[in-house]
XYZ file of N, CA and C in Angstrom:
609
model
N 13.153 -16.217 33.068
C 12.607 -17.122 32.051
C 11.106 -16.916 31.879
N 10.750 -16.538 33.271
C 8.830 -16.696 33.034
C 8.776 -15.627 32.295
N 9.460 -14.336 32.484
C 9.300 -13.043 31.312
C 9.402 -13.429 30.098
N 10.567 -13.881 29.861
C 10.461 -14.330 28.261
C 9.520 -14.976 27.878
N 8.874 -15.996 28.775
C 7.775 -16.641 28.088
C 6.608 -15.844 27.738
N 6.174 -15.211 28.775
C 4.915 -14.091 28.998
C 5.234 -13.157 27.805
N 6.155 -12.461 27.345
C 6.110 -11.395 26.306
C 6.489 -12.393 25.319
N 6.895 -13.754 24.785
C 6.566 -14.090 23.610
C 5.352 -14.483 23.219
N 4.337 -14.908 24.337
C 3.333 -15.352 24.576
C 2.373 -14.301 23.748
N 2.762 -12.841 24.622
C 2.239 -11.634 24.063
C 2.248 -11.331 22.508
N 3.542 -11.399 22.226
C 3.973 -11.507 20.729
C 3.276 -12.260 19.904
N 2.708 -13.455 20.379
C 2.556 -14.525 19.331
C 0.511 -14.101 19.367
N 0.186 -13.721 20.429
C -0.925 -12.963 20.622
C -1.032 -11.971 19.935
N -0.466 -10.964 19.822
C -0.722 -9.899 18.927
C -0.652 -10.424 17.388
N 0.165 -11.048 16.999
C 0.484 -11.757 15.779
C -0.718 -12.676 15.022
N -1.598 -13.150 16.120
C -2.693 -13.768 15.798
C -4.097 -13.017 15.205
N -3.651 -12.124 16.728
C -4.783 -10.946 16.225
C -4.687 -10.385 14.578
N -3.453 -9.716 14.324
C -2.921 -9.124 13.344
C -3.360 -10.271 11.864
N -3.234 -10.972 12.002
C -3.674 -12.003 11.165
C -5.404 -12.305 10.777
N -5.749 -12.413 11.687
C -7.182 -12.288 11.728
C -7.740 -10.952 10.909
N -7.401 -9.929 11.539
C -7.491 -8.555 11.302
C -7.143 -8.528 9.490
N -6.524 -8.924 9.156
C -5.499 -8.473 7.794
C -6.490 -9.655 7.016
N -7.059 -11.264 7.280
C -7.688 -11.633 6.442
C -9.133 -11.245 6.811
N -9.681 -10.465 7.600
C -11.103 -10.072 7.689
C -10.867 -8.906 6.614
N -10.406 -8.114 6.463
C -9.634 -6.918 5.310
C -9.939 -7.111 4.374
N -9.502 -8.466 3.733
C -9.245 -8.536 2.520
C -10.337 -9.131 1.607
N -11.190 -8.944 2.804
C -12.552 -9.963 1.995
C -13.646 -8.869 2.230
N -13.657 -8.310 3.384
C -14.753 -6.977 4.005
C -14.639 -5.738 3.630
N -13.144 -5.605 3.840
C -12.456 -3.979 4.384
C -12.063 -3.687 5.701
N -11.165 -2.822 5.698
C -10.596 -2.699 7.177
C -11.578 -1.934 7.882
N -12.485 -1.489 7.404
C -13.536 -0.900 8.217
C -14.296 -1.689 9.236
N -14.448 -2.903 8.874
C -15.563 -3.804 9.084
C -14.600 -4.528 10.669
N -13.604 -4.042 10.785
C -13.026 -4.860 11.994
C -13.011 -3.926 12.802
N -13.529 -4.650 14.289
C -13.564 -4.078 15.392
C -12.809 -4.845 16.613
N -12.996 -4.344 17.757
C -12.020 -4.758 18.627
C -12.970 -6.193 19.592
N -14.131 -5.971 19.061
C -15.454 -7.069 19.563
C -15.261 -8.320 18.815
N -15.617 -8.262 17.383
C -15.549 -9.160 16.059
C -14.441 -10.090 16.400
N -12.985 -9.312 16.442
C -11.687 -9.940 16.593
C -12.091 -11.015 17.666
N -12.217 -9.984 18.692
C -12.206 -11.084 20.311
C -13.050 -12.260 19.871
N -13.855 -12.419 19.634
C -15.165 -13.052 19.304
C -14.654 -14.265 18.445
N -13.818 -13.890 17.411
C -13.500 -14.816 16.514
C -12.288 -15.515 16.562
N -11.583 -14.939 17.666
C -10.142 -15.735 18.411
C -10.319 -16.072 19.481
N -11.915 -16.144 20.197
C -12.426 -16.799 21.468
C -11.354 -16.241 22.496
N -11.176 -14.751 22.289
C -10.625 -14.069 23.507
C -11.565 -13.008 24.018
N -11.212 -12.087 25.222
C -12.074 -11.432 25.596
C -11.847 -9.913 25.075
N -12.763 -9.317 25.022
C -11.997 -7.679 24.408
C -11.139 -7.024 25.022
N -10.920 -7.416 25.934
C -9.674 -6.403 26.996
C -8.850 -7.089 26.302
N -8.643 -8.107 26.350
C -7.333 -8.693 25.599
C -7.139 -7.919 24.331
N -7.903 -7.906 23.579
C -7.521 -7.588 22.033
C -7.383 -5.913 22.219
N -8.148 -5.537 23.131
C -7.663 -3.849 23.244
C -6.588 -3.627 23.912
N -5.727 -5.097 24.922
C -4.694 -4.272 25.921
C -3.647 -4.664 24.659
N -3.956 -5.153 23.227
C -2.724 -4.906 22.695
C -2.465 -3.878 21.633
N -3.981 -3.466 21.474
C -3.803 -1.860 20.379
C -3.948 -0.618 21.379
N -5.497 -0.478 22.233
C -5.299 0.709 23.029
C -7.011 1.337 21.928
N -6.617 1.069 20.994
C -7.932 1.498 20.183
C -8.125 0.731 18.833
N -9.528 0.953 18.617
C -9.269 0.967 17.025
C -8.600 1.236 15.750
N -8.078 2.314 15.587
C -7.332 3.162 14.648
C -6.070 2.614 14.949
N -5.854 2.263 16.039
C -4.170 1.642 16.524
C -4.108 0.400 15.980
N -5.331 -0.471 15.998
C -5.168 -1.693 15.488
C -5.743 -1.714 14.049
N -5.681 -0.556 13.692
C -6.515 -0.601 11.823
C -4.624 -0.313 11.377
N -3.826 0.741 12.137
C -2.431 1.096 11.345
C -1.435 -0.762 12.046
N -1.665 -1.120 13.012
C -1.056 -2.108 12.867
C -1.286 -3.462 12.037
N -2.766 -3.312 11.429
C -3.071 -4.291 10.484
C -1.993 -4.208 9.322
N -2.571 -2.962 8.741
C -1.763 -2.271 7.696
C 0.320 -2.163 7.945
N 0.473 -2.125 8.871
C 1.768 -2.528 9.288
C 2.129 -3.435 9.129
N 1.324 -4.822 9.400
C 1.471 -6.416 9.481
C 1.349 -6.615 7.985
N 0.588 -6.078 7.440
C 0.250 -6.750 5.960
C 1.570 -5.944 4.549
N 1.730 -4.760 5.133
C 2.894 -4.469 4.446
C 4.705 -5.163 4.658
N 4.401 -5.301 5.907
C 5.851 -6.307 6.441
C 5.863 -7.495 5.329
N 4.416 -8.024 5.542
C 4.342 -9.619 4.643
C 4.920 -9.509 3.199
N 3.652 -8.449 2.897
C 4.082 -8.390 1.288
C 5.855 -8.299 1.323
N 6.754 -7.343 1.684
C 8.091 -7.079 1.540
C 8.696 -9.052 1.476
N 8.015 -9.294 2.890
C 8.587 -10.581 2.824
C 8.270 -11.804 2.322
N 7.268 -11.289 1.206
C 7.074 -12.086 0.450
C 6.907 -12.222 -1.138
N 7.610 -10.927 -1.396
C 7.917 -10.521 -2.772
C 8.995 -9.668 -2.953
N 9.751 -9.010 -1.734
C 10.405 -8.766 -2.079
C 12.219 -9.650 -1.452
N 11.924 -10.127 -0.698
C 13.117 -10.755 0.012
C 13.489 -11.552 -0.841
N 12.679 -12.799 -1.756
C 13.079 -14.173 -2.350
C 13.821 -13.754 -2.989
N 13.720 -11.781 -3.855
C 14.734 -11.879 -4.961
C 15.639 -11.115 -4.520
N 15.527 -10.826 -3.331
C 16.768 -9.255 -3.259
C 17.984 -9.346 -3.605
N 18.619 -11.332 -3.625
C 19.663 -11.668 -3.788
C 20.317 -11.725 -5.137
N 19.042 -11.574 -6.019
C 19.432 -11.516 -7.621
C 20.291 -10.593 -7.808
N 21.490 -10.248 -8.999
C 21.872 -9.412 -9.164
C 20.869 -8.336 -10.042
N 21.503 -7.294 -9.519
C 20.799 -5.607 -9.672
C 20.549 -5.583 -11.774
N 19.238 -5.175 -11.904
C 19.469 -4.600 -13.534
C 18.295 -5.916 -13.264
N 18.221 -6.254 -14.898
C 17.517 -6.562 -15.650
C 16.763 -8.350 -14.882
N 17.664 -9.049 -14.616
C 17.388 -10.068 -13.897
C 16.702 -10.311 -12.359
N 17.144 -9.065 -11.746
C 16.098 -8.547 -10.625
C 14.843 -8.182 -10.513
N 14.650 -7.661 -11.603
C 13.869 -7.022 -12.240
C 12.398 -7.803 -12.700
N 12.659 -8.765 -13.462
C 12.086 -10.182 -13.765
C 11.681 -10.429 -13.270
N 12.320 -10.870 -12.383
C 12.193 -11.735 -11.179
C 11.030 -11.225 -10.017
N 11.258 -10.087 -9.833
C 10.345 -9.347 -9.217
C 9.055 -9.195 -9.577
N 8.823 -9.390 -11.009
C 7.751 -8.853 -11.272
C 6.823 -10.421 -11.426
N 7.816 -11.861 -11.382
C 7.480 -12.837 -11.350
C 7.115 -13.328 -10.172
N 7.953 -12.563 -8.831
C 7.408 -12.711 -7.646
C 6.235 -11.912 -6.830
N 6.216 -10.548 -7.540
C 4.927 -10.053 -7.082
C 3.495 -10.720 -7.663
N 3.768 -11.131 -9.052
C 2.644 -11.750 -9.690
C 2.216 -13.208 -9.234
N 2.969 -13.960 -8.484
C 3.433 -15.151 -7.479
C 2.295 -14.997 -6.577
N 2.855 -14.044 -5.695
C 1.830 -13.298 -4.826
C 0.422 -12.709 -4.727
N 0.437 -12.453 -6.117
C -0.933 -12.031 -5.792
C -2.120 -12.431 -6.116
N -1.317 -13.753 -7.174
C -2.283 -14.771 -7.553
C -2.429 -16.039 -6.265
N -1.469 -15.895 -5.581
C -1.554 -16.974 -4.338
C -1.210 -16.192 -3.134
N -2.295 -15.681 -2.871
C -2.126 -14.230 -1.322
C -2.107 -15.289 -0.371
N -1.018 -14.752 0.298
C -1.502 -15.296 2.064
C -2.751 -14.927 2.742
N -4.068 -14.278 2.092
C -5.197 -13.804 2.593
C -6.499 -14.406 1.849
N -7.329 -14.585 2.521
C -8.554 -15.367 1.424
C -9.375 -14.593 0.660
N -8.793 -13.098 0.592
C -10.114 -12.458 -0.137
C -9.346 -11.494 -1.354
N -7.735 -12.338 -1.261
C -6.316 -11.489 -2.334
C -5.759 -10.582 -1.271
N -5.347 -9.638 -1.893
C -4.018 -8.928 -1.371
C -4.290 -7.745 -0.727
N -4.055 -7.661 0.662
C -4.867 -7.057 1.816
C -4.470 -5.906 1.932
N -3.099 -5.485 1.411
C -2.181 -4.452 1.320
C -3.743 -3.385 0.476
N -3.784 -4.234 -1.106
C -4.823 -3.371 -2.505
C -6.109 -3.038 -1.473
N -6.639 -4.208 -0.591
C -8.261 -3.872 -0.371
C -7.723 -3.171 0.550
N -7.166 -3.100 1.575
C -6.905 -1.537 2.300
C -6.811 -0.472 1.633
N -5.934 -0.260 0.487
C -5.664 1.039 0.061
C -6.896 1.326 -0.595
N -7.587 0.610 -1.236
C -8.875 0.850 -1.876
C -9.750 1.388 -0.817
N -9.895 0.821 0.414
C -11.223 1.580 1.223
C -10.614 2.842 1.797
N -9.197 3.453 1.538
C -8.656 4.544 2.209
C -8.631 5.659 1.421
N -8.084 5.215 -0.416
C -6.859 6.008 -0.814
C -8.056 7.713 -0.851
N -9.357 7.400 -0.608
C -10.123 8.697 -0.540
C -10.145 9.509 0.717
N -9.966 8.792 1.685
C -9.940 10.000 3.023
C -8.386 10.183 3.500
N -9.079 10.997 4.806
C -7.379 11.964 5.215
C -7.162 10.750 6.788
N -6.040 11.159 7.074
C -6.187 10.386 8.547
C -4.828 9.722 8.647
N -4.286 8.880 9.946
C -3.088 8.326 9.826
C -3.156 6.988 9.226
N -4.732 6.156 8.775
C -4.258 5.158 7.802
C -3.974 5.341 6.508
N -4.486 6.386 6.352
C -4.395 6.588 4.828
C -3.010 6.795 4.657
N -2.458 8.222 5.386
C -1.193 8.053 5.071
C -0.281 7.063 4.816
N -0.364 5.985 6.684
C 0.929 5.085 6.455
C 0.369 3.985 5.300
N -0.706 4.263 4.617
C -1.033 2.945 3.452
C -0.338 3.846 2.028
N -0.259 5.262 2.044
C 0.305 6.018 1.254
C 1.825 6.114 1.068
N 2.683 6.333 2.615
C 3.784 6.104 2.191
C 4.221 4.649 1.840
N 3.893 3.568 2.414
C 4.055 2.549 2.213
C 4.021 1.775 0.620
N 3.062 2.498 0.162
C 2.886 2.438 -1.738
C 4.171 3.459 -2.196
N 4.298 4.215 -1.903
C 5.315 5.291 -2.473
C 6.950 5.000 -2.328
N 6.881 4.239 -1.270
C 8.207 3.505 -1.065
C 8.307 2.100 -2.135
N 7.483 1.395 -2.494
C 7.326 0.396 -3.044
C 7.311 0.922 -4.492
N 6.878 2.063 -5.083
C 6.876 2.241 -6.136
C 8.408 3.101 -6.146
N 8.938 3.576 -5.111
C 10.447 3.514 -5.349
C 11.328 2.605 -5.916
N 10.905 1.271 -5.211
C 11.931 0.829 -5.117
C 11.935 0.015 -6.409
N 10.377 -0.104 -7.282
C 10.515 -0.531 -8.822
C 11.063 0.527 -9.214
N 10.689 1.535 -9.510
C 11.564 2.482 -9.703
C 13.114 2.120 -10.641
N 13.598 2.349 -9.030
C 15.325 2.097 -9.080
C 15.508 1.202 -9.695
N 14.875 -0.151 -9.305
C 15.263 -1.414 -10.064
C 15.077 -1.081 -11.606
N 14.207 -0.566 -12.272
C 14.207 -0.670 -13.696
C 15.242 0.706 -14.202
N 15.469 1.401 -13.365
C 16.604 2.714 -13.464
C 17.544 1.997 -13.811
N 18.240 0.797 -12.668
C 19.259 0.170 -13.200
C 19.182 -0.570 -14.160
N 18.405 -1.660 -14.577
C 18.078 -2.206 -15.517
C 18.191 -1.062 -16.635
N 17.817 -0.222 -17.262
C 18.147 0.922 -18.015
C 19.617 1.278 -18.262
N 20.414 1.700 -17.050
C 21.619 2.201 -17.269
C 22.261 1.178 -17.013
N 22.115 -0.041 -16.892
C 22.874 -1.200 -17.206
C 22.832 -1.823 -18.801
N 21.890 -0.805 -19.603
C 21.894 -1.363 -21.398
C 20.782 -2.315 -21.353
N 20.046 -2.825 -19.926
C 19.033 -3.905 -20.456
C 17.895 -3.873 -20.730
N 17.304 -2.393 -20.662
C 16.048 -1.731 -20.983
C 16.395 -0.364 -21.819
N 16.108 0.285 -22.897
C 15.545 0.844 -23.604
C 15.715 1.940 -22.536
N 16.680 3.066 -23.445
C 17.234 4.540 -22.751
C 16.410 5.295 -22.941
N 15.065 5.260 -23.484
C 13.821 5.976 -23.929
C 13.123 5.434 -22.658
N 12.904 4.366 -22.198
C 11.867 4.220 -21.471
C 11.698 5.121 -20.175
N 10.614 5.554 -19.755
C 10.736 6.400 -18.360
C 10.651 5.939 -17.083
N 11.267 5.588 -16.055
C 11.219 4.918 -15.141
C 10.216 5.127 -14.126
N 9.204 5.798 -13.900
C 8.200 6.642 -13.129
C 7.138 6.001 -14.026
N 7.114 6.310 -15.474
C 6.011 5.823 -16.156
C 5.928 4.351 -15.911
N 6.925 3.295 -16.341
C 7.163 2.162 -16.382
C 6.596 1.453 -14.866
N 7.048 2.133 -14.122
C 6.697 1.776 -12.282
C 5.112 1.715 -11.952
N 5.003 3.012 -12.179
C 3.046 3.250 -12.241
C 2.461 2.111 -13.137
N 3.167 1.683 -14.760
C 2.264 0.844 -15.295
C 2.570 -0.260 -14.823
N 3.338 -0.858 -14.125
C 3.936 -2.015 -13.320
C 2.594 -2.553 -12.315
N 3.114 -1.541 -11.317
C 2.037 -1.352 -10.190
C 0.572 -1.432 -10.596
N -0.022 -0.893 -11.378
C -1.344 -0.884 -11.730
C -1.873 -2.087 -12.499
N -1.041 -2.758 -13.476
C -1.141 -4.293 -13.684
C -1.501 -5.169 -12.528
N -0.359 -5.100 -11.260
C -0.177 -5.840 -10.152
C -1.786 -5.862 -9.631
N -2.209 -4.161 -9.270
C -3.452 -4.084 -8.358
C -4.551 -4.905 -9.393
N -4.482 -5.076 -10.407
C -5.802 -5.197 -11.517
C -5.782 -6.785 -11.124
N -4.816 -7.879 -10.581
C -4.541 -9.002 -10.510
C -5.924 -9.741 -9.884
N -6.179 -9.245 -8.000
C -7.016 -10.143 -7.872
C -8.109 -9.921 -8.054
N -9.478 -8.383 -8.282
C -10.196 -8.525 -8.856
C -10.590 -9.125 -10.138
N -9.217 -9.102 -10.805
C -9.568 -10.126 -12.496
C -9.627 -11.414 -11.808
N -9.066 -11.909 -10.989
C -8.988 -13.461 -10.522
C -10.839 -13.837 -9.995
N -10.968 -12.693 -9.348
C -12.068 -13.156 -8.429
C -13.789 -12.822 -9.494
N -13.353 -12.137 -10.534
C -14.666 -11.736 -11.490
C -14.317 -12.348 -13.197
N -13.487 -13.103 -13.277
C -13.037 -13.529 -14.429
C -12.166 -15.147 -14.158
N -13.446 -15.704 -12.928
C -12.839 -17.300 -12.833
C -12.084 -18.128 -14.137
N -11.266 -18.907 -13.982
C -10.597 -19.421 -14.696
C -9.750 -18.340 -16.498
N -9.468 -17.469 -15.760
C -9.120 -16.495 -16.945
C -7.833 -16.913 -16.828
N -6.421 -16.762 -18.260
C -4.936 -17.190 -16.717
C -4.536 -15.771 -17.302
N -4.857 -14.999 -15.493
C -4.169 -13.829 -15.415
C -3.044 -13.708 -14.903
N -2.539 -14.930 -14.651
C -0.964 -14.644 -13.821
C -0.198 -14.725 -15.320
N -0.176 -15.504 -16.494
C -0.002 -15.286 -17.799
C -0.021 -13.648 -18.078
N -1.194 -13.391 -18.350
C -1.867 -11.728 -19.074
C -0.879 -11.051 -18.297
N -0.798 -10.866 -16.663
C -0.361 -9.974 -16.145
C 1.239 -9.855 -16.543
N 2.003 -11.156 -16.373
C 3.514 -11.263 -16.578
C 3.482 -10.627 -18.053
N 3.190 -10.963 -19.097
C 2.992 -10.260 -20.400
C 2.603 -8.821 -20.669
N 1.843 -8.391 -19.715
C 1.588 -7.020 -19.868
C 2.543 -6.394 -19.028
N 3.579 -6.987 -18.021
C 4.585 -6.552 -17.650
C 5.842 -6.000 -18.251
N 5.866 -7.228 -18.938
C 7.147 -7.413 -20.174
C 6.773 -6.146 -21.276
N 5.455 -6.423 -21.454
C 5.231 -5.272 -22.713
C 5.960 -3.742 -22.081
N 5.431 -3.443 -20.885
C 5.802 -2.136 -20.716
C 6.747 -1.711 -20.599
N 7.980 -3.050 -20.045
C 9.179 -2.590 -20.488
C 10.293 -3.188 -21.625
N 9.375 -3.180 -22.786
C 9.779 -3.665 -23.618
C 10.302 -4.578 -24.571
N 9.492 -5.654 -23.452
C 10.707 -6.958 -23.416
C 9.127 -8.185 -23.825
N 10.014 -9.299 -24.393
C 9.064 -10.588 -24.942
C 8.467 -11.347 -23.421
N 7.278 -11.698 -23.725
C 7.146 -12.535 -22.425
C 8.369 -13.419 -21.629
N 7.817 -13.560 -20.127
C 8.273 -14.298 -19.483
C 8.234 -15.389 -20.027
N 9.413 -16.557 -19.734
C 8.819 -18.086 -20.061
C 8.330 -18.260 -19.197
Protein backbone atom coordinates (compact mmCIF):
# COMPACT_ATOMS: atom_id res chain seq x y z
CA UNK A 1 0.00 0.00 0.00
CA UNK A 2 2.83 2.50 1.06
CA UNK A 3 4.13 1.89 -2.74
CA UNK A 4 1.07 2.80 -4.22
CA UNK A 5 0.90 5.77 -2.28
CA UNK A 6 4.62 6.93 -2.89
CA UNK A 7 4.38 6.47 -6.85
CA UNK A 8 0.96 8.20 -6.98
CA UNK A 9 2.36 10.76 -4.87
CA UNK A 10 5.17 10.82 -7.59
CA UNK A 11 2.60 10.99 -10.33
CA UNK A 12 0.64 13.72 -9.00
CA UNK A 13 4.23 15.49 -8.55
CA UNK A 14 5.29 15.26 -11.89
CA UNK A 15 1.78 16.35 -13.04
CA UNK A 16 2.18 19.54 -11.09
CA UNK A 17 5.41 20.22 -12.36
CA UNK A 18 4.13 19.57 -15.97
CA UNK A 19 1.50 22.09 -15.40
CA UNK A 20 3.51 24.78 -14.19
CA UNK A 21 5.94 24.15 -17.00
CA UNK A 22 3.11 24.21 -19.88
CA UNK A 23 1.50 27.59 -18.29
CA UNK A 24 5.03 29.33 -17.88
CA UNK A 25 5.11 28.36 -21.98
CA UNK A 26 2.39 29.88 -22.91
CA UNK A 27 2.96 33.27 -21.72
CA UNK A 28 7.18 33.23 -21.97
CA UNK A 29 8.12 30.28 -24.16
CA UNK A 30 9.40 27.01 -23.39
CA UNK A 31 12.72 28.39 -23.38
CA UNK A 32 12.33 30.48 -20.42
CA UNK A 33 11.75 27.29 -18.09
CA UNK A 34 14.31 25.84 -16.13
CA UNK A 35 14.68 23.19 -13.65
CA UNK A 36 15.48 26.23 -10.80
CA UNK A 37 12.34 28.63 -11.82
CA UNK A 38 10.01 25.42 -11.59
CA UNK A 39 11.43 24.37 -8.09
CA UNK A 40 11.21 27.87 -6.93
CA UNK A 41 7.70 28.38 -7.98
CA UNK A 42 6.25 24.96 -6.59
CA UNK A 43 8.35 25.65 -3.31
CA UNK A 44 10.23 22.38 -4.06
CA UNK A 45 13.85 21.78 -4.14
CA UNK A 46 15.69 21.20 -7.57
CA UNK A 47 16.61 17.65 -7.03
CA UNK A 48 13.10 17.08 -6.85
CA UNK A 49 12.11 18.65 -10.09
CA UNK A 50 15.29 17.09 -11.78
CA UNK A 51 14.78 13.46 -10.12
CA UNK A 52 11.63 13.60 -12.31
CA UNK A 53 13.05 14.73 -15.84
CA UNK A 54 16.94 13.91 -15.48
CA UNK A 55 17.43 17.24 -17.57
CA UNK A 56 16.18 20.03 -19.20
CA UNK A 57 15.37 18.96 -22.72
CA UNK A 58 13.60 15.89 -20.91
CA UNK A 59 11.39 18.19 -19.17
CA UNK A 60 10.97 20.77 -22.27
CA UNK A 61 9.64 17.15 -24.49
CA UNK A 62 7.54 16.21 -21.45
CA UNK A 63 5.96 19.67 -21.28
CA UNK A 64 5.16 19.37 -24.87
CA UNK A 65 3.90 15.76 -24.19
CA UNK A 66 1.57 17.05 -21.33
CA UNK A 67 0.20 19.87 -23.37
CA UNK A 68 -0.49 17.77 -26.46
CA UNK A 69 -2.29 14.90 -24.31
CA UNK A 70 -4.60 17.99 -23.04
CA UNK A 71 -5.36 19.49 -26.21
CA UNK A 72 -6.54 15.68 -27.63
CA UNK A 73 -8.47 15.67 -24.41
CA UNK A 74 -9.88 18.52 -24.78
CA UNK A 75 -10.95 18.94 -28.28
CA UNK A 76 -10.77 16.04 -29.43
CA UNK A 77 -12.49 13.37 -27.06
CA UNK A 78 -15.96 15.56 -26.38
CA UNK A 79 -16.67 14.80 -30.08
CA UNK A 80 -15.15 11.53 -31.04
CA UNK A 81 -18.59 10.12 -30.26
CA UNK A 82 -20.34 12.13 -33.03
CA UNK A 83 -21.05 10.27 -35.99
CA UNK A 84 -18.20 10.28 -38.78
CA UNK A 85 -18.79 12.97 -41.96
CA UNK A 86 -20.12 16.18 -41.76
CA UNK A 87 -21.49 16.46 -38.10
CA UNK A 88 -18.10 15.47 -36.61
CA UNK A 89 -16.70 17.65 -38.40
CA UNK A 90 -18.62 20.78 -37.00
CA UNK A 91 -18.39 19.89 -34.12
CA UNK A 92 -14.79 19.75 -34.06
CA UNK A 93 -14.11 22.74 -35.39
CA UNK A 94 -16.65 24.17 -32.66
CA UNK A 95 -14.63 22.38 -30.12
CA UNK A 96 -11.23 23.37 -31.12
CA UNK A 97 -12.46 27.01 -31.39
CA UNK A 98 -14.01 26.28 -27.64
CA UNK A 99 -10.55 25.76 -26.76
CA UNK A 100 -8.71 28.13 -27.82
CA UNK A 101 -10.70 30.90 -26.95
CA UNK A 102 -10.91 29.38 -23.30
CA UNK A 103 -7.23 27.57 -22.95
CA UNK A 104 -6.54 25.72 -19.94
CA UNK A 105 -3.27 28.06 -19.95
CA UNK A 106 -3.09 31.85 -19.11
CA UNK A 107 -1.11 33.04 -21.94
CA UNK A 108 -3.65 30.71 -24.82
CA UNK A 109 -2.70 27.60 -26.30
CA UNK A 110 0.64 26.19 -25.18
CA UNK A 111 0.67 23.47 -27.79
CA UNK A 112 0.85 27.19 -30.77
CA UNK A 113 3.48 29.12 -28.32
CA UNK A 114 5.67 26.02 -28.28
CA UNK A 115 5.56 25.34 -31.84
CA UNK A 116 6.18 28.98 -32.52
CA UNK A 117 9.53 29.18 -30.42
CA UNK A 118 10.62 25.72 -32.21
CA UNK A 119 9.07 25.30 -35.66
CA UNK A 120 12.76 27.06 -36.75
CA UNK A 121 15.36 24.79 -35.16
CA UNK A 122 16.41 21.04 -35.41
CA UNK A 123 16.42 18.89 -32.19
CA UNK A 124 14.03 16.32 -30.41
CA UNK A 125 11.51 19.20 -29.46
CA UNK A 126 11.01 20.34 -32.51
CA UNK A 127 10.38 17.16 -33.91
CA UNK A 128 7.96 15.61 -31.27
CA UNK A 129 6.06 19.32 -31.57
CA UNK A 130 6.25 18.39 -35.47
CA UNK A 131 4.91 15.05 -35.47
CA UNK A 132 2.40 15.86 -33.06
CA UNK A 133 0.93 18.78 -35.57
CA UNK A 134 1.14 16.31 -38.47
CA UNK A 135 -0.89 13.77 -36.76
CA UNK A 136 -3.50 16.37 -35.87
CA UNK A 137 -3.62 17.71 -39.24
CA UNK A 138 -4.30 14.01 -40.18
CA UNK A 139 -6.77 13.47 -38.43
CA UNK A 140 -8.81 16.84 -39.86
CA UNK A 141 -7.83 15.53 -42.74
CA UNK A 142 -9.80 12.24 -42.69
CA UNK A 143 -12.61 13.80 -40.96
CA UNK A 144 -13.41 16.23 -43.85
CA UNK A 145 -12.33 13.15 -46.43
CA UNK A 146 -15.33 11.58 -44.96
CA UNK A 147 -17.46 14.38 -44.76
CA UNK A 148 -16.70 14.63 -48.68
CA UNK A 149 -17.35 11.04 -49.64
CA UNK A 150 -20.26 10.97 -47.48
CA UNK A 151 -21.99 13.87 -50.15
CA UNK A 152 -21.65 16.51 -47.24
CA UNK A 153 -18.85 18.58 -48.59
CA UNK A 154 -18.21 19.52 -52.12
CA UNK A 155 -16.23 16.64 -54.35
CA UNK A 156 -14.03 19.60 -55.57
CA UNK A 157 -12.88 20.52 -52.29
CA UNK A 158 -9.22 19.29 -51.39
CA UNK A 159 -8.81 17.75 -48.19
CA UNK A 160 -5.00 18.75 -47.42
CA UNK A 161 -5.91 22.27 -48.61
CA UNK A 162 -9.08 22.50 -46.46
CA UNK A 163 -6.98 20.99 -43.22
CA UNK A 164 -4.00 23.54 -43.56
CA UNK A 165 -6.75 26.38 -43.93
CA UNK A 166 -8.54 24.88 -40.87
CA UNK A 167 -5.47 24.72 -38.78
CA UNK A 168 -4.11 28.11 -39.60
CA UNK A 169 -7.50 29.90 -38.67
CA UNK A 170 -7.23 27.83 -35.29
CA UNK A 171 -3.37 29.13 -34.65
CA UNK A 172 -4.46 32.93 -35.70
CA UNK A 173 -7.16 32.52 -32.60
CA UNK A 174 -5.22 33.60 -29.52
CA UNK A 175 -2.93 36.22 -30.77
CA UNK A 176 -6.20 37.95 -32.35
CA UNK A 177 -7.72 37.48 -28.77
CA UNK A 178 -4.77 38.90 -26.96
CA UNK A 179 -3.99 42.12 -29.64
CA UNK A 180 -7.58 42.74 -30.77
CA UNK A 181 -9.37 42.90 -27.09
CA UNK A 182 -12.96 42.59 -27.34
CA UNK A 183 -12.97 41.62 -31.19
CA UNK A 184 -15.58 38.27 -31.29
CA UNK A 185 -13.09 36.02 -32.81
CA UNK A 186 -14.55 32.84 -31.69
CA UNK A 187 -17.54 34.18 -34.22
CA UNK A 188 -14.82 35.30 -37.24
CA UNK A 189 -12.96 32.12 -36.64
CA UNK A 190 -16.14 29.52 -36.74
CA UNK A 191 -17.15 31.52 -40.03
CA UNK A 192 -13.96 31.47 -41.64
CA UNK A 193 -14.14 27.79 -40.92
CA UNK A 194 -17.39 27.17 -42.56
CA UNK A 195 -16.24 29.35 -45.48
CA UNK A 196 -13.43 26.99 -46.33
CA UNK A 197 -15.45 24.24 -46.45
CA UNK A 198 -18.10 25.59 -48.02
CA UNK A 199 -20.69 25.69 -45.78
CA UNK A 200 -22.99 28.85 -44.07
CA UNK A 201 -21.96 29.76 -40.63
CA UNK A 202 -22.23 27.92 -37.54
CA UNK A 203 -25.34 28.86 -35.44
Amino acid sequence: MAGRASAQAALDTRQSILKEAADLASIEGLDTISIGRLATRLGMSKSGVIGQFGSKENLQLAAVEYTQQRFVELVWTPVAHHEPGLVRLRALCRSWVDYAVNPPYPGGCAVEQMTFDFDGRDGPVHDLLASGSARWRKTLRREIATAIDAGDLPQSLDPDQAAFAIKAIASGITPSLQMEVGAPVSTWALTAMSAVLGLPPQE
